[in-house]
Amino acid sequence: MGYTLNFSAVWRSFDQLLWGLGLSLALAFVAIAIGCVLGLITAFGLLSKQGALRHPARIYVTIIRNTPILVLVLFTFFAMPQMGIRLGKIESFVATLSVYSGAYLAEVFRGGLLAVPNGLKEAGLAIGLTQAQIRNSIVIPLMLRNVLPSLSSTMISLFKDTSLAAAIAVPELTFEARKINVETFRVIETWIVASCLYVATCSVLAALLRRLEKRMSIPR
Amino acid sequence: MTGNLLEIRDLHKRYGEVEVLKGVDCTMQQGDVISIIGSSGSGKTTMLRCINMLEEFQGGSIRIDGEEIGYETMGGARRRKKEKEIARQRAMTGMAFQQFNLFPHMSAAENVMLGLVKVKGMARDEARGVAEKWLDRVGLAERRDRYPGQLSGGQQQRVAIARAIAMNPKLMLFDEVTSALDPELVNEVLQVIKDLARDGMSMLLVTHEMRFAFEVSNRVIFMNQGRIGEEGNPREMFIKPQTERLAEFLKTSTFN
């Protein structure tokens, strides 16, 4: 076919893509940080003996995990204002991705918490530690080590999900790529470069998380 | 009030419909070393775990130094004490477990230090000093910066004992501490317990090591089907058991 690759137009707008990537990373970072807190609280809720804590946690996780994230993004941005909750597009997206990641991380953390042997909690009780001290000094540190391998794949997924912010015109990487595509008509080149940026970023993230995993691993 | 270190009165414990302790009475003086023997399912471990409230119990009372453990009766209603109060009472006893239960993400010294810092409120430097002293006492001075995964079973169990003893408990509880060990590692742990007995530590041991029970304890309790079947000094009990149950149990036990 008569299409010759010419990247020069894309290179001229490369700065724009990098800014987009920066925003993608920022969105992911903030949302995952909030999501970790939400997820941890929810994970303890899921494992609680009290129905008043367990049921809401279960409902939250079930609803979020069974709704496509694009629907959640559109709902938060377009439907919530009708219900009186008006957020800017970046805030709206961060809120959505936080709640979304909270539900996924809750399941990851729940698995990690279940893998902490009960005997260790008893050993903590036996030396006179309170439940809160056992949770903070023993259970959570061990849970984090248990989940790190699966946590990195969840985090990379969540980073890639920031591309859905393009749907509400948040100027992150995918949105910027689309803009360049429209302005230059270099369709193939634009999306190749954007994809390469995603792949490179995910690889770096994975490598960083592997290093963290190694550093936190228990000597044996 | 009574001068007893430990006083258990009419202890009842139920798991749903199954009653595993059917009224146990037991008193213990300062410096006593008591072995609890009996076949599995007789309630010996459960009794031990009630003393530091790792198990709830439905009837009877446990007192340590006159202080009622775990429950209080107010206006005729029995209720569980507050979690904080129970945590404080748990620190009056130390416990070593069959599976060691060392915190795997902490070095040997950090395992011992955790309770000193968090429960006793010691500064880290001071706690480190106490931890090193006790690790030295159990023969592990050189291993203090090793992690549990880098230690043998016997070494792990000795760290676990140091972790419990460092808290300066009034009473030490040992729950089948050699059962998970390879035979060649049993003696190093038993030796540590013997040394503690010699130093006057009050101890309650659930054990399957009959020879050890014979040698180290001044009293033996034989548990049978949720009750105390027989108790007395080890010499009399092992040589002239009064009940058929105990005689039978001793026949099936090994003295090595």
GROMACS .gro file of C-alpha atoms in nm:
model
  476
    1MET     CA    1   0.000   0.000   0.000
    2GLY     CA    2   0.109   0.354  -0.044
    3TYR     CA    3   0.191   0.430   0.317
    4THR     CA    4   0.552   0.526   0.390
    5LEU     CA    5   0.656   0.553   0.751
    6ASN     CA    6   0.766   0.900   0.850
    7PHE     CA    7   0.825   0.963   1.215
    8SER     CA    8   0.941   1.324   1.189
    9ALA     CA    9   0.600   1.470   1.262
   10VAL     CA   10   0.571   1.256   1.572
   11TRP     CA   11   0.921   1.347   1.691
   12ARG     CA   12   0.828   1.714   1.663
   13SER     CA   13   0.545   1.652   1.908
   14PHE     CA   14   0.744   1.410   2.125
   15ASP     CA   15   0.753   1.657   2.416
   16GLN     CA   16   0.376   1.650   2.422
   17LEU     CA   17   0.381   1.270   2.450
   18LEU     CA   18   0.632   1.285   2.733
   19TRP     CA   19   0.418   1.532   2.925
   20GLY     CA   20   0.128   1.297   2.868
   21LEU     CA   21   0.331   1.008   3.001
   22GLY     CA   22   0.424   1.217   3.306
   23LEU     CA   23   0.059   1.282   3.376
   24SER     CA   24  -0.023   0.910   3.326
   25LEU     CA   25   0.240   0.820   3.586
   26ALA     CA   26   0.113   1.086   3.826
   27LEU     CA   27  -0.247   0.965   3.791
   28ALA     CA   28  -0.141   0.607   3.852
   29PHE     CA   29   0.080   0.698   4.146
   30VAL     CA   30  -0.183   0.898   4.331
   31ALA     CA   31  -0.463   0.652   4.256
   32ILE     CA   32  -0.259   0.348   4.360
   33ALA     CA   33  -0.148   0.521   4.681
   34ILE     CA   34  -0.509   0.596   4.775
   35GLY     CA   35  -0.610   0.252   4.647
   36CYS     CA   36  -0.358   0.082   4.875
   37VAL     CA   37  -0.509   0.248   5.181
   38LEU     CA   38  -0.863   0.168   5.065
   39GLY     CA   39  -0.757  -0.185   4.974
   40LEU     CA   40  -0.592  -0.252   5.308
   41ILE     CA   41  -0.894  -0.132   5.505
   42THR     CA   42  -1.124  -0.331   5.277
   43ALA     CA   43  -0.909  -0.644   5.305
   44PHE     CA   44  -0.939  -0.635   5.685
   45GLY     CA   45  -1.312  -0.576   5.636
   46LEU     CA   46  -1.341  -0.882   5.409
   47LEU     CA   47  -1.178  -1.097   5.677
   48SER     CA   48  -1.371  -0.948   5.969
   49LYS     CA   49  -1.591  -1.170   6.181
   50GLN     CA   50  -1.841  -0.885   6.208
   51GLY     CA   51  -2.098  -0.877   5.931
   52ALA     CA   52  -2.131  -0.500   5.966
   53LEU     CA   53  -1.774  -0.471   5.836
   54ARG     CA   54  -1.760  -0.775   5.610
   55HIS     CA   55  -2.076  -0.717   5.406
   56PRO     CA   56  -2.004  -0.359   5.296
   57ALA     CA   57  -1.650  -0.460   5.202
   58ARG     CA   58  -1.779  -0.755   4.999
   59ILE     CA   59  -2.042  -0.541   4.824
   60TYR     CA   60  -1.784  -0.275   4.734
   61VAL     CA   61  -1.541  -0.529   4.589
   62THR     CA   62  -1.811  -0.717   4.400
   63ILE     CA   63  -1.964  -0.410   4.238
   64ILE     CA   64  -1.635  -0.254   4.135
   65ARG     CA   65  -1.477  -0.571   4.007
   66ASN     CA   66  -1.778  -0.654   3.795
   67THR     CA   67  -1.812  -0.317   3.627
   68PRO     CA   68  -1.588  -0.223   3.332
   69ILE     CA   69  -1.355   0.055   3.433
   70LEU     CA   70  -1.457   0.266   3.133
   71VAL     CA   71  -1.814   0.261   3.261
   72LEU     CA   72  -1.694   0.371   3.604
   73VAL     CA   73  -1.490   0.653   3.451
   74LEU     CA   74  -1.785   0.779   3.246
   75PHE     CA   75  -2.027   0.737   3.534
   76THR     CA   76  -1.812   0.939   3.773
   77PHE     CA   77  -1.751   1.216   3.523
   78PHE     CA   78  -2.093   1.246   3.361
   79ALA     CA   79  -2.346   1.101   3.605
   80MET     CA   80  -2.210   1.213   3.941
   81PRO     CA   81  -2.250   1.586   3.862
   82GLN     CA   82  -2.621   1.516   3.808
   83MET     CA   83  -2.622   1.382   4.162
   84GLY     CA   84  -2.455   1.697   4.291
   85ILE     CA   85  -2.094   1.571   4.299
   86ARG     CA   86  -1.901   1.784   4.057
   87LEU     CA   87  -1.531   1.710   4.009
   88GLY     CA   88  -1.272   1.833   3.760
   89LYS     CA   89  -1.176   1.575   3.500
   90ILE     CA   90  -0.840   1.490   3.662
   91GLU     CA   91  -0.993   1.466   4.011
   92SER     CA   92  -1.281   1.265   3.872
   93PHE     CA   93  -1.047   1.016   3.705
   94VAL     CA   94  -0.818   0.986   4.007
   95ALA     CA   95  -1.121   0.921   4.229
   96THR     CA   96  -1.244   0.650   3.991
   97LEU     CA   97  -0.909   0.478   3.955
   98SER     CA   98  -0.852   0.494   4.333
   99VAL     CA   99  -1.182   0.326   4.409
  100TYR     CA  100  -1.119   0.077   4.129
  101SER     CA  101  -0.767  -0.010   4.243
  102GLY     CA  102  -0.889  -0.031   4.604
  103ALA     CA  103  -1.121  -0.315   4.510
  104TYR     CA  104  -0.853  -0.509   4.322
  105LEU     CA  105  -0.585  -0.449   4.584
  106ALA     CA  106  -0.830  -0.556   4.857
  107GLU     CA  107  -0.844  -0.903   4.705
  108VAL     CA  108  -0.468  -0.916   4.668
  109PHE     CA  109  -0.416  -0.806   5.029
  110ARG     CA  110  -0.682  -1.045   5.154
  111GLY     CA  111  -0.490  -1.337   5.006
  112GLY     CA  112  -0.170  -1.210   5.163
  113LEU     CA  113  -0.332  -1.172   5.503
  114LEU     CA  114  -0.469  -1.526   5.491
  115ALA     CA  115  -0.119  -1.656   5.425
  116VAL     CA  116   0.016  -1.517   5.754
  117PRO     CA  117   0.025  -1.816   5.992
  118ASN     CA  118  -0.207  -1.790   6.288
  119GLY     CA  119   0.069  -1.913   6.518
  120LEU     CA  120   0.259  -1.589   6.464
  121LYS     CA  121  -0.038  -1.388   6.588
  122GLU     CA  122  -0.059  -1.617   6.891
  123ALA     CA  123   0.311  -1.570   6.956
  124GLY     CA  124   0.249  -1.194   6.950
  125LEU     CA  125  -0.043  -1.227   7.189
  126ALA     CA  126   0.164  -1.448   7.419
  127ILE     CA  127   0.428  -1.180   7.470
  128GLY     CA  128   0.156  -0.929   7.553
  129LEU     CA  129   0.123  -0.738   7.226
  130THR     CA  130  -0.216  -0.583   7.152
  131GLN     CA  131  -0.411  -0.671   6.838
  132ALA     CA  132  -0.311  -0.338   6.681
  133GLN     CA  133   0.059  -0.396   6.756
  134ILE     CA  134   0.040  -0.745   6.607
  135ARG     CA  135  -0.128  -0.607   6.298
  136ASN     CA  136   0.131  -0.334   6.245
  137SER     CA  137   0.450  -0.516   6.341
  138ILE     CA  138   0.378  -0.868   6.224
  139VAL     CA  139   0.073  -0.915   6.004
  140ILE     CA  140   0.104  -0.622   5.761
  141PRO     CA  141   0.483  -0.653   5.704
  142LEU     CA  142   0.446  -1.026   5.631
  143MET     CA  143   0.139  -0.971   5.416
  144LEU     CA  144   0.326  -0.716   5.203
  145ARG     CA  145   0.605  -0.964   5.142
  146ASN     CA  146   0.351  -1.229   5.049
  147VAL     CA  147   0.177  -1.008   4.795
  148LEU     CA  148   0.467  -0.824   4.632
  149PRO     CA  149   0.494  -1.060   4.334
  150SER     CA  150   0.125  -1.031   4.247
  151LEU     CA  151   0.116  -0.666   4.350
  152SER     CA  152   0.352  -0.568   4.069
  153SER     CA  153   0.125  -0.711   3.800
  154THR     CA  154  -0.176  -0.538   3.956
  155MET     CA  155   0.013  -0.208   3.965
  156ILE     CA  156   0.118  -0.238   3.603
  157SER     CA  157  -0.241  -0.311   3.503
  158LEU     CA  158  -0.354  -0.005   3.693
  159PHE     CA  159  -0.091   0.208   3.525
  160LYS     CA  160  -0.215   0.094   3.184
  161ASP     CA  161  -0.572   0.171   3.289
  162THR     CA  162  -0.480   0.540   3.304
  163SER     CA  163  -0.518   0.538   2.924
  164LEU     CA  164  -0.896   0.535   2.981
  165ALA     CA  165  -0.870   0.890   3.111
  166ALA     CA  166  -0.851   0.988   2.744
  167ALA     CA  167  -1.224   0.918   2.731
  168ILE     CA  168  -1.290   1.226   2.945
  169ALA     CA  169  -1.016   1.437   2.782
  170VAL     CA  170  -0.757   1.414   3.056
  171PRO     CA  171  -0.436   1.507   2.867
  172GLU     CA  172  -0.242   1.190   2.951
  173LEU     CA  173  -0.039   0.983   2.706
  174THR     CA  174  -0.322   0.823   2.509
  175PHE     CA  175  -0.510   1.153   2.479
  176GLU     CA  176  -0.196   1.331   2.356
  177ALA     CA  177  -0.127   1.055   2.107
  178ARG     CA  178  -0.477   1.085   1.969
  179LYS     CA  179  -0.432   1.459   1.936
  180ILE     CA  180  -0.108   1.416   1.743
  181ASN     CA  181  -0.273   1.151   1.530
  182VAL     CA  182  -0.553   1.390   1.438
  183GLU     CA  183  -0.319   1.683   1.378
  184THR     CA  184  -0.059   1.502   1.168
  185PHE     CA  185  -0.246   1.204   1.021
  186ARG     CA  186   0.064   0.992   1.100
  187VAL     CA  187  -0.161   0.717   1.239
  188ILE     CA  188   0.078   0.424   1.248
  189GLU     CA  189   0.378   0.622   1.367
  190THR     CA  190   0.189   0.793   1.647
  191TRP     CA  191   0.045   0.476   1.793
  192ILE     CA  192   0.373   0.287   1.756
  193VAL     CA  193   0.555   0.555   1.953
  194ALA     CA  194   0.281   0.571   2.217
  195SER     CA  195   0.285   0.192   2.256
  196CYS     CA  196   0.664   0.192   2.289
  197LEU     CA  197   0.638   0.449   2.566
  198TYR     CA  198   0.387   0.230   2.753
  199VAL     CA  199   0.599  -0.081   2.710
  200ALA     CA  200   0.916   0.095   2.822
  201THR     CA  201   0.746   0.245   3.127
  202CYS     CA  202   0.590  -0.085   3.230
  203SER     CA  203   0.926  -0.260   3.197
  204VAL     CA  204   1.093  -0.003   3.420
  205LEU     CA  205   0.811  -0.031   3.674
  206ALA     CA  206   0.839  -0.408   3.675
  207ALA     CA  207   1.215  -0.390   3.724
  208LEU     CA  208   1.177  -0.145   4.013
  209LEU     CA  209   0.919  -0.364   4.182
  210ARG     CA  210   1.138  -0.671   4.137
  211ARG     CA  211   1.421  -0.486   4.308
  212LEU     CA  212   1.193  -0.389   4.594
  213GLU     CA  213   1.082  -0.751   4.620
  214LYS     CA  214   1.443  -0.864   4.644
  215ARG     CA  215   1.532  -0.604   4.903
  216MET     CA  216   1.235  -0.694   5.117
  217SER     CA  217   1.277  -1.068   5.087
  218ILE     CA  218   1.340  -1.254   5.409
  219PRO     CA  219   1.693  -1.397   5.439
  220ARG     CA  220   1.702  -1.772   5.454
  221MET     CA  221  -0.439  -1.401   9.864
  222THR     CA  222  -0.364  -1.768   9.882
  223GLY     CA  223   0.005  -1.739   9.809
  224ASN     CA  224  -0.027  -1.969   9.510
  225LEU     CA  225   0.148  -1.863   9.190
  226LEU     CA  226  -0.117  -2.035   8.981
  227GLU     CA  227  -0.458  -2.142   9.093
  228ILE     CA  228  -0.699  -2.309   8.853
  229ARG     CA  229  -1.046  -2.381   8.986
  230ASP     CA  230  -1.303  -2.598   8.813
  231LEU     CA  231  -1.189  -2.503   8.462
  232HIS     CA  232  -1.441  -2.585   8.191
  233LYS     CA  233  -1.377  -2.539   7.821
  234ARG     CA  234  -1.613  -2.623   7.538
  235TYR     CA  235  -1.577  -2.621   7.161
  236GLY     CA  236  -1.939  -2.598   7.060
  237GLU     CA  237  -2.095  -2.916   7.197
  238VAL     CA  238  -1.771  -3.088   7.281
  239GLU     CA  239  -1.642  -3.033   7.631
  240VAL     CA  240  -1.264  -3.066   7.627
  241LEU     CA  241  -1.199  -2.958   7.985
  242LYS     CA  242  -1.447  -3.093   8.235
  243GLY     CA  243  -1.349  -2.925   8.558
  244VAL     CA  244  -0.977  -2.902   8.613
  245ASP     CA  245  -0.826  -2.791   8.944
  246CYS     CA  246  -0.460  -2.720   8.982
  247THR     CA  247  -0.239  -2.511   9.207
  248MET     CA  248   0.123  -2.429   9.165
  249GLN     CA  249   0.380  -2.261   9.390
  250GLN     CA  250   0.664  -2.031   9.298
  251GLY     CA  251   0.951  -2.242   9.160
  252ASP     CA  252   0.739  -2.544   9.078
  253VAL     CA  253   0.816  -2.733   8.760
  254ILE     CA  254   0.510  -2.929   8.657
  255SER     CA  255   0.485  -3.159   8.358
  256ILE     CA  256   0.149  -3.230   8.206
  257ILE     CA  257   0.132  -3.565   8.031
  258GLY     CA  258  -0.147  -3.758   7.868
  259SER     CA  259  -0.258  -3.889   7.533
  260SER     CA  260  -0.352  -3.650   7.256
  261GLY     CA  261  -0.699  -3.506   7.295
  262SER     CA  262  -0.683  -3.529   7.672
  263GLY     CA  263  -0.694  -3.149   7.704
  264LYS     CA  264  -0.339  -3.078   7.820
  265THR     CA  265  -0.252  -2.823   7.552
  266THR     CA  266  -0.595  -2.662   7.583
  267MET     CA  267  -0.546  -2.619   7.956
  268LEU     CA  268  -0.210  -2.452   7.895
  269ARG     CA  269  -0.359  -2.220   7.635
  270CYS     CA  270  -0.640  -2.114   7.868
  271ILE     CA  271  -0.383  -1.985   8.117
  272ASN     CA  272  -0.275  -1.709   7.876
  273MET     CA  273  -0.616  -1.668   7.715
  274LEU     CA  274  -0.519  -1.805   7.378
  275GLU     CA  275  -0.835  -2.006   7.439
  276GLU     CA  276  -1.157  -1.874   7.584
  277PHE     CA  277  -1.306  -2.081   7.863
  278GLN     CA  278  -1.665  -2.101   7.971
  279GLY     CA  279  -1.644  -2.192   8.337
  280GLY     CA  280  -1.415  -2.181   8.637
  281SER     CA  281  -1.135  -1.944   8.713
  282ILE     CA  282  -0.762  -1.905   8.665
  283ARG     CA  283  -0.558  -1.686   8.898
  284ILE     CA  284  -0.196  -1.589   8.868
  285ASP     CA  285  -0.052  -1.437   9.185
  286GLY     CA  286  -0.408  -1.393   9.304
  287GLU     CA  287  -0.515  -1.197   8.996
  288GLU     CA  288  -0.810  -1.336   8.804
  289ILE     CA  289  -0.719  -1.402   8.440
  290GLY     CA  290  -0.935  -1.315   8.143
  291TYR     CA  291  -1.277  -1.272   8.295
  292GLU     CA  292  -1.445  -1.070   8.563
  293THR     CA  293  -1.776  -1.118   8.734
  294MET     CA  294  -1.982  -0.805   8.782
  295GLY     CA  295  -2.324  -0.830   8.943
  296GLY     CA  296  -2.337  -1.202   8.877
  297ALA     CA  297  -2.255  -1.167   8.505
  298ARG     CA  298  -1.929  -1.310   8.383
  299ARG     CA  299  -1.762  -1.118   8.106
  300ARG     CA  300  -1.434  -1.106   7.924
  301LYS     CA  301  -1.190  -0.842   8.040
  302LYS     CA  302  -1.089  -0.563   7.806
  303GLU     CA  303  -0.837  -0.655   7.536
  304LYS     CA  304  -0.573  -0.423   7.683
  305GLU     CA  305  -0.612  -0.577   8.027
  306ILE     CA  306  -0.583  -0.927   7.881
  307ALA     CA  307  -0.270  -0.825   7.691
  308ARG     CA  308  -0.115  -0.707   8.019
  309GLN     CA  309  -0.211  -1.034   8.188
  310ARG     CA  310  -0.068  -1.239   7.902
  311ALA     CA  311   0.267  -1.074   7.964
  312MET     CA  312   0.269  -1.227   8.315
  313THR     CA  313   0.326  -1.562   8.148
  314GLY     CA  314   0.567  -1.657   7.873
  315MET     CA  315   0.495  -1.926   7.619
  316ALA     CA  316   0.697  -2.144   7.386
  317PHE     CA  317   0.512  -2.324   7.109
  318GLN     CA  318   0.551  -2.653   6.929
  319GLN     CA  319   0.603  -2.471   6.597
  320PHE     CA  320   0.839  -2.206   6.746
  321ASN     CA  321   0.638  -1.926   6.582
  322LEU     CA  322   0.931  -1.691   6.542
  323PHE     CA  323   0.859  -1.379   6.338
  324PRO     CA  324   1.027  -1.470   6.009
  325HIS     CA  325   1.097  -1.111   5.899
  326MET     CA  326   1.296  -1.030   6.210
  327SER     CA  327   1.641  -1.142   6.319
  328ALA     CA  328   1.680  -1.351   6.633
  329ALA     CA  329   1.762  -1.040   6.836
  330GLU     CA  330   1.470  -0.845   6.689
  331ASN     CA  331   1.234  -1.128   6.776
  332VAL     CA  332   1.340  -1.099   7.140
  333MET     CA  333   1.338  -0.719   7.132
  334LEU     CA  334   0.987  -0.673   6.994
  335GLY     CA  335   0.803  -0.739   7.320
  336LEU     CA  336   1.061  -0.551   7.525
  337VAL     CA  337   1.014  -0.239   7.313
  338LYS     CA  338   0.640  -0.258   7.245
  339VAL     CA  339   0.511  -0.408   7.569
  340LYS     CA  340   0.772  -0.305   7.826
  341GLY     CA  341   0.842   0.030   7.660
  342MET     CA  342   1.218  -0.020   7.670
  343ALA     CA  343   1.447   0.193   7.454
  344ARG     CA  344   1.587  -0.004   7.160
  345ASP     CA  345   1.945   0.003   7.291
  346GLU     CA  346   1.843  -0.131   7.627
  347ALA     CA  347   1.619  -0.393   7.467
  348ARG     CA  348   1.906  -0.499   7.243
  349GLY     CA  349   2.122  -0.550   7.552
  350VAL     CA  350   1.859  -0.764   7.723
  351ALA     CA  351   1.802  -0.963   7.402
  352GLU     CA  352   2.173  -1.032   7.363
  353LYS     CA  353   2.200  -1.142   7.724
  354TRP     CA  354   1.922  -1.397   7.682
  355LEU     CA  355   2.040  -1.519   7.345
  356ASP     CA  356   2.376  -1.573   7.508
  357ARG     CA  357   2.207  -1.770   7.785
  358VAL     CA  358   2.050  -2.008   7.534
  359GLY     CA  359   2.384  -2.044   7.357
  360LEU     CA  360   2.303  -1.835   7.051
  361ALA     CA  361   2.514  -1.523   7.103
  362GLU     CA  362   2.676  -1.562   6.761
  363ARG     CA  363   2.347  -1.619   6.584
  364ARG     CA  364   2.169  -1.311   6.708
  365ASP     CA  365   2.157  -1.141   6.368
  366ARG     CA  366   2.043  -1.451   6.182
  367TYR     CA  367   1.686  -1.481   6.061
  368PRO     CA  368   1.466  -1.774   6.166
  369GLY     CA  369   1.495  -1.924   5.818
  370GLN     CA  370   1.871  -1.940   5.867
  371LEU     CA  371   1.851  -2.132   6.194
  372SER     CA  372   1.794  -2.501   6.269
  373GLY     CA  373   1.474  -2.607   6.445
  374GLY     CA  374   1.655  -2.643   6.776
  375GLN     CA  375   1.809  -2.299   6.741
  376GLN     CA  376   1.474  -2.147   6.649
  377GLN     CA  377   1.313  -2.301   6.953
  378ARG     CA  378   1.588  -2.166   7.177
  379VAL     CA  379   1.535  -1.817   7.032
  380ALA     CA  380   1.162  -1.858   7.098
  381ILE     CA  381   1.234  -1.951   7.460
  382ALA     CA  382   1.468  -1.652   7.494
  383ARG     CA  383   1.195  -1.430   7.348
  384ALA     CA  384   0.950  -1.549   7.614
  385ILE     CA  385   1.192  -1.545   7.909
  386ALA     CA  386   1.328  -1.198   7.826
  387MET     CA  387   0.986  -1.057   7.915
  388ASN     CA  388   1.054  -1.170   8.271
  389PRO     CA  389   0.734  -1.372   8.311
  390LYS     CA  390   0.618  -1.511   8.645
  391LEU     CA  391   0.542  -1.843   8.484
  392MET     CA  392   0.667  -2.014   8.168
  393LEU     CA  393   0.436  -2.232   7.960
  394PHE     CA  394   0.592  -2.488   7.726
  395ASP     CA  395   0.363  -2.649   7.472
  396GLU     CA  396   0.526  -2.966   7.334
  397VAL     CA  397   0.833  -2.766   7.248
  398THR     CA  398   1.034  -3.062   7.122
  399SER     CA  399   0.761  -3.239   6.923
  400ALA     CA  400   0.844  -3.068   6.593
  401LEU     CA  401   1.219  -3.121   6.626
  402ASP     CA  402   1.445  -3.378   6.469
  403PRO     CA  403   1.556  -3.622   6.740
  404GLU     CA  404   1.915  -3.499   6.738
  405LEU     CA  405   1.800  -3.143   6.813
  406VAL     CA  406   1.578  -3.228   7.109
  407ASN     CA  407   1.848  -3.230   7.372
  408GLU     CA  408   1.978  -2.879   7.314
  409VAL     CA  409   1.628  -2.748   7.383
  410LEU     CA  410   1.570  -2.970   7.686
  411GLN     CA  411   1.904  -2.856   7.825
  412VAL     CA  412   1.792  -2.493   7.808
  413ILE     CA  413   1.473  -2.579   7.995
  414LYS     CA  414   1.669  -2.772   8.259
  415ASP     CA  415   1.893  -2.471   8.312
  416LEU     CA  416   1.589  -2.251   8.360
  417ALA     CA  417   1.446  -2.499   8.611
  418ARG     CA  418   1.772  -2.491   8.803
  419ASP     CA  419   1.751  -2.112   8.816
  420GLY     CA  420   1.414  -2.141   8.990
  421MET     CA  421   1.186  -2.051   8.700
  422SER     CA  422   0.827  -2.163   8.755
  423MET     CA  423   0.726  -2.378   8.462
  424LEU     CA  424   0.433  -2.571   8.329
  425LEU     CA  425   0.525  -2.809   8.049
  426VAL     CA  426   0.310  -3.014   7.819
  427THR     CA  427   0.543  -3.286   7.698
  428HIS     CA  428   0.574  -3.628   7.545
  429GLU     CA  429   0.931  -3.666   7.670
  430MET     CA  430   0.870  -3.894   7.968
  431ARG     CA  431   1.230  -3.920   8.078
  432PHE     CA  432   1.259  -3.543   8.067
  433ALA     CA  433   0.935  -3.502   8.264
  434PHE     CA  434   1.075  -3.748   8.515
  435GLU     CA  435   1.404  -3.566   8.550
  436VAL     CA  436   1.304  -3.202   8.545
  437SER     CA  437   0.970  -3.177   8.721
  438ASN     CA  438   0.883  -3.189   9.087
  439ARG     CA  439   0.524  -3.276   9.001
  440VAL     CA  440   0.350  -3.449   8.716
  441ILE     CA  441  -0.012  -3.412   8.611
  442PHE     CA  442  -0.169  -3.686   8.405
  443MET     CA  443  -0.460  -3.558   8.201
  444ASN     CA  444  -0.728  -3.798   8.093
  445GLN     CA  445  -1.040  -3.709   7.893
  446GLY     CA  446  -1.056  -3.348   8.005
  447ARG     CA  447  -0.986  -3.416   8.372
  448ILE     CA  448  -0.683  -3.463   8.588
  449GLY     CA  449  -0.646  -3.839   8.605
  450GLU     CA  450  -0.367  -3.849   8.854
  451GLU     CA  451  -0.102  -3.622   8.992
  452GLY     CA  452   0.195  -3.650   9.219
  453ASN     CA  453   0.570  -3.659   9.222
  454PRO     CA  454   0.719  -3.820   8.913
  455ARG     CA  455   0.899  -4.100   9.095
  456GLU     CA  456   0.585  -4.236   9.258
  457MET     CA  457   0.368  -4.184   8.953
  458PHE     CA  458   0.597  -4.342   8.700
  459ILE     CA  459   0.695  -4.634   8.917
  460LYS     CA  460   0.366  -4.698   9.093
  461PRO     CA  461   0.078  -4.550   8.892
  462GLN     CA  462  -0.242  -4.551   9.098
  463THR     CA  463  -0.487  -4.565   8.809
  464GLU     CA  464  -0.516  -4.814   8.530
  465ARG     CA  465  -0.537  -4.532   8.276
  466LEU     CA  466  -0.197  -4.396   8.372
  467ALA     CA  467  -0.043  -4.742   8.381
  468GLU     CA  468  -0.172  -4.802   8.031
  469PHE     CA  469  -0.051  -4.465   7.909
  470LEU     CA  470   0.297  -4.520   8.052
  471LYS     CA  471   0.317  -4.858   7.885
  472THR     CA  472   0.265  -4.702   7.544
  473SER     CA  473   0.511  -4.419   7.611
  474THR     CA  474   0.878  -4.441   7.540
  475PHE     CA  475   1.144  -4.341   7.789
  476ASN     CA  476   1.444  -4.250   7.584
   0.00000   0.00000   0.00000
